[in-house]
mmCIF file of C-alpha atoms and ligand atoms in Angstrom:
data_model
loop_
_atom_site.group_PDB
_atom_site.id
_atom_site.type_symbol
_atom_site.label_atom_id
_atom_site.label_comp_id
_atom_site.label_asym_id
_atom_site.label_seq_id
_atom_site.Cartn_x
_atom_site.Cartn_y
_atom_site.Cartn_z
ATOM 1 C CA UNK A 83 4.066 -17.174 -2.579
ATOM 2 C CA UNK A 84 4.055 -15.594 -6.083
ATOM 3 C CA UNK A 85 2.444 -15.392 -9.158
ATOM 4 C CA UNK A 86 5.202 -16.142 -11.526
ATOM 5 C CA UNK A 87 8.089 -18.528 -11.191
ATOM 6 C CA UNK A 88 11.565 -19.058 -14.245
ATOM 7 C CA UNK A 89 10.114 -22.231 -16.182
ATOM 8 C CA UNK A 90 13.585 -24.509 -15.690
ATOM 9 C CA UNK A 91 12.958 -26.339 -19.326
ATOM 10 C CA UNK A 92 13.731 -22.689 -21.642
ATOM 11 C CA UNK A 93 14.386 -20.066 -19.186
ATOM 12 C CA UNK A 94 10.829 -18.494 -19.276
ATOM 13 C CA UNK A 95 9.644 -16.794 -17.017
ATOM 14 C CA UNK A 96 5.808 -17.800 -16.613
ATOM 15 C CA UNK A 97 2.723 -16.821 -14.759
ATOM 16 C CA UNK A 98 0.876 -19.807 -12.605
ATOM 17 C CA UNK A 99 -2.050 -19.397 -14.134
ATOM 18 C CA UNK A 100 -1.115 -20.392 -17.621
ATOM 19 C CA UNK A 101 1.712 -23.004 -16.057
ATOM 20 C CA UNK A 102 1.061 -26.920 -16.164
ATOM 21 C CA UNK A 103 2.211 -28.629 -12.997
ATOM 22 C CA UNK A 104 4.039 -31.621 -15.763
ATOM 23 C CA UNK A 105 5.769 -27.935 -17.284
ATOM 24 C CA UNK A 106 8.129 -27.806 -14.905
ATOM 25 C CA UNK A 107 10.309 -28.063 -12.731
ATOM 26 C CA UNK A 108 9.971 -23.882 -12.018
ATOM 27 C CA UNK A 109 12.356 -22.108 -9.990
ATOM 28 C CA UNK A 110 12.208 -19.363 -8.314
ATOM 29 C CA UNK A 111 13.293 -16.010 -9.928
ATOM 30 C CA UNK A 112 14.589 -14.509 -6.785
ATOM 31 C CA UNK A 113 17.397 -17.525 -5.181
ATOM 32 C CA UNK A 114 16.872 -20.447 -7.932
ATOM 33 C CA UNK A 115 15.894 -22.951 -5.500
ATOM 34 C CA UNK A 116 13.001 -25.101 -7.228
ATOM 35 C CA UNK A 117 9.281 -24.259 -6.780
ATOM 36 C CA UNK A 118 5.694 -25.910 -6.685
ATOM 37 C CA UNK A 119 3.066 -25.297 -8.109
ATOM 38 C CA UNK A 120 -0.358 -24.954 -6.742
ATOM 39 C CA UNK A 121 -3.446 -24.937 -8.723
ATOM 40 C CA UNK A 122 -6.264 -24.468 -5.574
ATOM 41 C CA UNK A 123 -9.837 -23.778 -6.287
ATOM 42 C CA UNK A 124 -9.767 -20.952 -3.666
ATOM 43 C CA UNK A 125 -6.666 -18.960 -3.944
ATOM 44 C CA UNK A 126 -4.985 -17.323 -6.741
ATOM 45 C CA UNK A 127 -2.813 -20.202 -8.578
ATOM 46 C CA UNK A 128 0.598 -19.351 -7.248
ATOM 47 C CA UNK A 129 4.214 -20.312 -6.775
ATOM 48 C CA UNK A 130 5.205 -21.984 -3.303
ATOM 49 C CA UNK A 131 8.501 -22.958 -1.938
ATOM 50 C CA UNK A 132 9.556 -25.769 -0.100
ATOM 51 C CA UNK A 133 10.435 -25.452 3.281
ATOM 52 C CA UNK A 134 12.576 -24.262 4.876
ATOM 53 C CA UNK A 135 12.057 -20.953 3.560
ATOM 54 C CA UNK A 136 14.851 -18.897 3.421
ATOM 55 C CA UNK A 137 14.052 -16.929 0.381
ATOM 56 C CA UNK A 138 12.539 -12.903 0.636
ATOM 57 C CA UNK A 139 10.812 -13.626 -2.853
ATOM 58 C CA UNK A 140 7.616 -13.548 -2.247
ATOM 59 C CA UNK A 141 7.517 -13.360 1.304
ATOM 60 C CA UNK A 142 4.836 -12.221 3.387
ATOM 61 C CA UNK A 143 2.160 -12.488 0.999
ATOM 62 C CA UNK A 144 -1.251 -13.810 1.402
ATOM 63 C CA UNK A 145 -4.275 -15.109 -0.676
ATOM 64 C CA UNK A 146 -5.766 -11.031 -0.999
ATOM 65 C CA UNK A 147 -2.315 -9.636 -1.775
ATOM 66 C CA UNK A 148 -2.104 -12.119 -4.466
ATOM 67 C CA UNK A 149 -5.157 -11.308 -5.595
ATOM 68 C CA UNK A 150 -4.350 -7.528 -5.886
ATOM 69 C CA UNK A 151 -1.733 -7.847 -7.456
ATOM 70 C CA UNK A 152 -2.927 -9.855 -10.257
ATOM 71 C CA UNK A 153 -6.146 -8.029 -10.388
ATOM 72 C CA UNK A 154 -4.443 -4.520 -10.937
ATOM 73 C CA UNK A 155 -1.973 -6.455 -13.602
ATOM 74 C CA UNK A 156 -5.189 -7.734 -15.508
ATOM 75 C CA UNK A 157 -6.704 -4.441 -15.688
ATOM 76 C CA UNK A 158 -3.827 -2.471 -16.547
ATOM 77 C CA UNK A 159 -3.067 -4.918 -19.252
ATOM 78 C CA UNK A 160 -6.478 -4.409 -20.796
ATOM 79 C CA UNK A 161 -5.905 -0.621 -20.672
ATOM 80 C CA UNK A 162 -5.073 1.313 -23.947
ATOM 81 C CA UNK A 163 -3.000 4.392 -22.121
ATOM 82 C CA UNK A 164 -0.695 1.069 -20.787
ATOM 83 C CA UNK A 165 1.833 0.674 -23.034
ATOM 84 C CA UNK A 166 4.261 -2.169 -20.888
ATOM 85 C CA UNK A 167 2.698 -4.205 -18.095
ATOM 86 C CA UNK A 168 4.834 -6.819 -15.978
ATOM 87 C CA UNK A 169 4.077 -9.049 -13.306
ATOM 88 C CA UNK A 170 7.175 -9.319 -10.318
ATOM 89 C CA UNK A 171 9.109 -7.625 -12.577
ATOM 90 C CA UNK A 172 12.897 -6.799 -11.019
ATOM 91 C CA UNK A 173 13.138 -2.520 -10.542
ATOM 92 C CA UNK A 174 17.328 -2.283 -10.275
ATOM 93 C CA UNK A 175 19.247 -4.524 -8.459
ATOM 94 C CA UNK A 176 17.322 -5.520 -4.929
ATOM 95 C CA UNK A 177 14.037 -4.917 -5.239
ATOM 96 C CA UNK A 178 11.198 -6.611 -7.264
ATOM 97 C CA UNK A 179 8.059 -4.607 -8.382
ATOM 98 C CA UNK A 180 4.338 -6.214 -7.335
ATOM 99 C CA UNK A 181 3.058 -4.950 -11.374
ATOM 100 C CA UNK A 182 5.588 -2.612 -13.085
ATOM 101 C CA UNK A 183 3.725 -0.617 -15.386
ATOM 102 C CA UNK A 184 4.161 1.944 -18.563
ATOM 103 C CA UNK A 185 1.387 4.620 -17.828
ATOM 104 C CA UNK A 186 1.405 6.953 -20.436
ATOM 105 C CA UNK A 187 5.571 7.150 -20.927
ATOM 106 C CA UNK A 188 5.912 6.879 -17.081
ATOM 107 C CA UNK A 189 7.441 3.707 -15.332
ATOM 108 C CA UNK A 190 5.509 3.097 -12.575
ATOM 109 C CA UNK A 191 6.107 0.243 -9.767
ATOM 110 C CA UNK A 192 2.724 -0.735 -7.864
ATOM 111 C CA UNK A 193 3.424 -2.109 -4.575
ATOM 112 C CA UNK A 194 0.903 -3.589 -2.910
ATOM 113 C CA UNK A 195 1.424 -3.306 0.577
ATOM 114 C CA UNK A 196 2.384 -6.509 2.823
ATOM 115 C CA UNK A 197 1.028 -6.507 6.315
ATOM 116 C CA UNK A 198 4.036 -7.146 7.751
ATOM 117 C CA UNK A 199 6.374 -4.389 5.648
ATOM 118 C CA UNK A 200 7.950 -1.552 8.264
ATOM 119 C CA UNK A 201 8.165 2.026 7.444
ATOM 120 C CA UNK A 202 11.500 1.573 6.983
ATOM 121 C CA UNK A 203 11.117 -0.694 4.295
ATOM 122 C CA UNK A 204 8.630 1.310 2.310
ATOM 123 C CA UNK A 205 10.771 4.366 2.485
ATOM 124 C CA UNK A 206 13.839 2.156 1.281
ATOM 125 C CA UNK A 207 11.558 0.722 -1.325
ATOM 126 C CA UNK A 208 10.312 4.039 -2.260
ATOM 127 C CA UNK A 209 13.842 5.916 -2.377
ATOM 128 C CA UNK A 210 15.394 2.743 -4.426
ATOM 129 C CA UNK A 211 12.343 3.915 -7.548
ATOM 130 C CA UNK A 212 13.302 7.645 -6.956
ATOM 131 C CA UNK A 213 17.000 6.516 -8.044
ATOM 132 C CA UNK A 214 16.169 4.688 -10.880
ATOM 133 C CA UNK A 215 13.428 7.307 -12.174
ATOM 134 C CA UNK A 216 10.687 4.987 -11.761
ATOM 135 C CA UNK A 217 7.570 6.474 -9.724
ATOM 136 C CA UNK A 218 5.945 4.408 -6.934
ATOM 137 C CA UNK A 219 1.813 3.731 -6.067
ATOM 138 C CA UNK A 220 1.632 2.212 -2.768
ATOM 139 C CA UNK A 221 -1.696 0.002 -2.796
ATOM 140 C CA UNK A 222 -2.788 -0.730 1.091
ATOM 141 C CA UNK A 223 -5.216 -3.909 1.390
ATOM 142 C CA UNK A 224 -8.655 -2.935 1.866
ATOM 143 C CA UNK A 225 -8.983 -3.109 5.834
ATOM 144 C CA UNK A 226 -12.984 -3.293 7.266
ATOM 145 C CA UNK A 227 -11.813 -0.807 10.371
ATOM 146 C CA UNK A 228 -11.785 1.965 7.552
ATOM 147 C CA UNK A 229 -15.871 2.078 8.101
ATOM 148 C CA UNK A 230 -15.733 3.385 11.634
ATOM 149 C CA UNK A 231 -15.730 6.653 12.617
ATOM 150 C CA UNK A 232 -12.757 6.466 14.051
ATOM 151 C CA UNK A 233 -9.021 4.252 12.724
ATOM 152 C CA UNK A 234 -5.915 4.074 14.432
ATOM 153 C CA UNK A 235 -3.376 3.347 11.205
ATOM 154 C CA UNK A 236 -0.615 1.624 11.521
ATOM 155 C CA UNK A 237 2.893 2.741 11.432
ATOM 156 C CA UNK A 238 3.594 2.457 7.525
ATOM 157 C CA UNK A 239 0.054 3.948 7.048
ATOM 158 C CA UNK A 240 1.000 7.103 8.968
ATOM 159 C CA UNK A 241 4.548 7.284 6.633
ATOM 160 C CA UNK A 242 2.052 6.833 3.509
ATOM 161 C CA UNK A 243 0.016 9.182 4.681
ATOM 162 C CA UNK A 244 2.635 12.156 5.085
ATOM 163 C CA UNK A 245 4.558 10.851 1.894
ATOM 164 C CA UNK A 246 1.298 11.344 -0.368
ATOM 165 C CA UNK A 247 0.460 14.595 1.092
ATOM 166 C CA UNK A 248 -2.549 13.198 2.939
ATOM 167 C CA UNK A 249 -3.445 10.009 1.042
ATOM 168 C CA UNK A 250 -3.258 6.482 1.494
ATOM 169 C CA UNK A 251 -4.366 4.499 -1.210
ATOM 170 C CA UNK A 252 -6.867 1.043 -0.410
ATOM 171 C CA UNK A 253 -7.493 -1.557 -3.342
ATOM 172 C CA UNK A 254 -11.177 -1.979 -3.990
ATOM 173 C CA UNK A 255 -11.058 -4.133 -7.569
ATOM 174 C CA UNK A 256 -9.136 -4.094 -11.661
ATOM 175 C CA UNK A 257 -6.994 -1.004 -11.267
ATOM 176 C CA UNK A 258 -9.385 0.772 -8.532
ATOM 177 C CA UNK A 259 -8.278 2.239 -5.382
ATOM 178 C CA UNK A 260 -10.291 4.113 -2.634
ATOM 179 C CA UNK A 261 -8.030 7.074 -1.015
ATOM 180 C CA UNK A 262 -8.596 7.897 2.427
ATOM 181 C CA UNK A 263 -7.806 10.903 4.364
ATOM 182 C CA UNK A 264 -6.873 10.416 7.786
ATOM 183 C CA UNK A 265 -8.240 13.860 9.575
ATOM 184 C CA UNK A 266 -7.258 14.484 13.727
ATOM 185 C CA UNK A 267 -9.977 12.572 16.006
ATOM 186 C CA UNK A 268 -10.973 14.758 18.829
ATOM 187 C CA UNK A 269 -11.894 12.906 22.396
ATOM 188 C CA UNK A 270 -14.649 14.813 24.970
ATOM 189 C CA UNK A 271 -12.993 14.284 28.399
ATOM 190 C CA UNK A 272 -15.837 13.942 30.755
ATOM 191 C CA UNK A 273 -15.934 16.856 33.559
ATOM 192 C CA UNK A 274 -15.048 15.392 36.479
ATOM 193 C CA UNK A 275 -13.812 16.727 40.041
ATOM 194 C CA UNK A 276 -12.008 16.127 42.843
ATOM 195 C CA UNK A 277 -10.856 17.043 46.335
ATOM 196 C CA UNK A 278 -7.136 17.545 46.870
ATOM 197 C CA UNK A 279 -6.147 18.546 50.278
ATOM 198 C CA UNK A 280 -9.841 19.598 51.003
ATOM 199 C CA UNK A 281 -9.941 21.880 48.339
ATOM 200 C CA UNK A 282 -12.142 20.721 45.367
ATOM 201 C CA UNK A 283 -11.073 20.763 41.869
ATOM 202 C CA UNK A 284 -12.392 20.466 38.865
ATOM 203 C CA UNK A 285 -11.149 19.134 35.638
ATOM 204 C CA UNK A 286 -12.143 17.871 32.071
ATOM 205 C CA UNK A 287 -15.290 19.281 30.165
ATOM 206 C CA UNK A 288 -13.459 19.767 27.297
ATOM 207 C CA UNK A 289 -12.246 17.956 24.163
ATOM 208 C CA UNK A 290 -8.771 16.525 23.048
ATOM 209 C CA UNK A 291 -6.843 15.904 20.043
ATOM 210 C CA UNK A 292 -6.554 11.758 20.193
ATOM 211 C CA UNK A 293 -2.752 10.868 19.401
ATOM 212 C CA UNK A 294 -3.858 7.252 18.379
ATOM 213 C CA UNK A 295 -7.398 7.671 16.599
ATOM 214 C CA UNK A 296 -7.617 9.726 13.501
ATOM 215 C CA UNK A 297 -11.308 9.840 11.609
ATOM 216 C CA UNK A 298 -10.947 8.476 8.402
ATOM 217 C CA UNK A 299 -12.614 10.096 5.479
ATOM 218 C CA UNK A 300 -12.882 8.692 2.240
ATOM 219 C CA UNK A 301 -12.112 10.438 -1.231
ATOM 220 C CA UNK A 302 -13.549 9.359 -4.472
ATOM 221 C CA UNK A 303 -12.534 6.229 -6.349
ATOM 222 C CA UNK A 304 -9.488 7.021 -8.212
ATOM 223 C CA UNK A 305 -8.473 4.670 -11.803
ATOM 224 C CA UNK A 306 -4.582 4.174 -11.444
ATOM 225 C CA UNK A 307 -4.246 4.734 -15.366
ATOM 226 C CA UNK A 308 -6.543 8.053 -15.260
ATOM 227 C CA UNK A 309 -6.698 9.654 -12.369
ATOM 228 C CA UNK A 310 -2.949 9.579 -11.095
ATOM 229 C CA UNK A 311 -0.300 11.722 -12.238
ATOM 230 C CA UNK A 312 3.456 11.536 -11.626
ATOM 231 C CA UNK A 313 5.005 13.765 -9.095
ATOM 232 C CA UNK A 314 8.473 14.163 -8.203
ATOM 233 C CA UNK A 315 8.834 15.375 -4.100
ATOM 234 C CA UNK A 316 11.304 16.820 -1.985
ATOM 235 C CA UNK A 317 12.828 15.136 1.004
ATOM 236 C CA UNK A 318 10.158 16.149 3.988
ATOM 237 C CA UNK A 319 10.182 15.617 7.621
ATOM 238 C CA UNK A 320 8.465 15.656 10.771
ATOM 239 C CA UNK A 321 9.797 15.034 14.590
ATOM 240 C CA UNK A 322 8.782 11.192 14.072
ATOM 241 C CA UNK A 323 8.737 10.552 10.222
ATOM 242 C CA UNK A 324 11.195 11.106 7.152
ATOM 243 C CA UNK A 325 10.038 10.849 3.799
ATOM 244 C CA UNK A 326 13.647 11.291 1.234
ATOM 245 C CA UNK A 327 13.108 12.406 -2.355
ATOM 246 C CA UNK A 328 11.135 10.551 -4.377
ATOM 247 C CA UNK A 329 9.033 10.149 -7.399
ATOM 248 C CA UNK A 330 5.082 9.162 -6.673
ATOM 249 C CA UNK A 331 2.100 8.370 -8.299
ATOM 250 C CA UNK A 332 -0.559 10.187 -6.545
ATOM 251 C CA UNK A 333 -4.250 10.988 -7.921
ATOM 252 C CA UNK A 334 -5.403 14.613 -9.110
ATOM 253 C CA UNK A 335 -8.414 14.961 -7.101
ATOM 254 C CA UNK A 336 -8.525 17.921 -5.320
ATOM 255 C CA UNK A 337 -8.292 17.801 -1.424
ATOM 256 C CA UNK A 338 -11.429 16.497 0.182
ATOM 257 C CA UNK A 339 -11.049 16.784 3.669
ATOM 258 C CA UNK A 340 -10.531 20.523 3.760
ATOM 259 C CA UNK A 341 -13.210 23.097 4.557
ATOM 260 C CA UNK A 342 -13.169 24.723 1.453
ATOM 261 C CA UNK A 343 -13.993 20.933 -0.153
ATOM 262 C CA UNK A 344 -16.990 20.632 2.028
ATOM 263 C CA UNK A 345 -18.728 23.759 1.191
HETATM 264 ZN ZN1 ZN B 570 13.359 -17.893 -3.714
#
């Protein structure tokens, strides 16, 4: 699915919204093969193609993620420090922005994060900006297990995580996000004991660093186009993770999980 398609009749490339279904035919921007239109009362008005689908364009997407995506265009369009706003705008040769904005003088590409997108492919993704001096804002989906007191984030979340120095950033509404710290969850292990060879033992009684929860704790609201600056970073790793070079858009607000915060 996407929001825009390349209007067949002068080469335009339009959004669905504003696009007739007797305006076409539309293809799409990403393989040329021809698109339909749907105008639903429920989801976003998108961009479909027929099946099969072989195409990347688009892929993965759902109803929220379209939703995002437009939602953050919208706002930053309507925002006087936005000088250049696009919608699936093409950032070099392979990879297509979700809203590719002018912040200020800085080229930023806001990807809204796909459920289905591997760490891999957000570090590719993220190093293919960094080369063409464009800084990146990943935008996670708001998720409802972010409540609890405790979260066990997935793969790409973890890589987010240690790529924004802490921070993963969730889509509340316009150009909104929530960031969330994800701080070590510690288990009690109940004291227990035991006999072994007629001796008794004794074990637990204490607590444990979990290695899949973490708590999640929630920052303040952050307004892409005022509360984010651009920051170039140096290739960082960890015995699971490796974050290259690259160029993000992270928010200014001091660190809120730390002790010093909370006093
Ligand atoms: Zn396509």
């Amino acid at each position: 699915m996407s929001l825009t398609a390349i209007r067949s009749t002068d080469q335009i490339k339009v959004e669905a919204r504003q696009a007739q279904k007797d305006g076409g035919p539309y293809r799409c921007p990403g393989c040329g093969e021809g698109l339909t239109l749907k105008k639903g009362r429920v989801v976003t008005h998108h961009f479909a193609h027929r099946p099969p689908l072989t195409c990347a364009w688009g892929l993965g997407e759902s109803a929220e993620h379209l939703e995002a995506k437009m939602a953050i265009h919208d706002a930053l369009r309507a925002d006087p420090a936005v000088t250049e706003v696009r919608l699936e705008a093409p950032v070099g040769d392979v990879a297509v922005a979700d809203v590719l904005a002018r912040i200020r003088g800085q080229w930023v590409a806001i990807e809204v994060q796909r459920s289905d997108l591997t760490a891999e492919q957000v570090a590719r993704r993220t190093a293919n900006c960094h080369a063409l001096g464009v800084h990146v804002l990943w935008v996670a989906l708001a998720c409802p297990g972010l409540a609890g007191d405790r979260y066990s984030p997935r793969t790409w979340e973890k890589w987010l995580h240690f790529a924004c120095y802490g921070r993963v950033y969730y889509w509340s509404h316009g150009q909104v996000v929530v960031p969330y710290h994800f701080d070590e969850h510690t288990l009690y292990v109940e004291p227990r004991h035991w006999f072994d060879r007629g001796d008794l033992r004794y074990g637990g009684g204490y607590e444990r660093r979990s290695s899949r929860w973490r708590t999640p704790l929630q920052g303040r609201p952050a307004v892409i186009s005022s509360h984010f600056q651009a920051r170039r970073c140096p290739a960082r790793r960890t015995k699971t993770m490796a974050v290259p070079a690259c160029s993000l858009y992270i928010d200014r607000h001091p660190a809120w999980w730390t002790a010093a915060a909370t006093v």
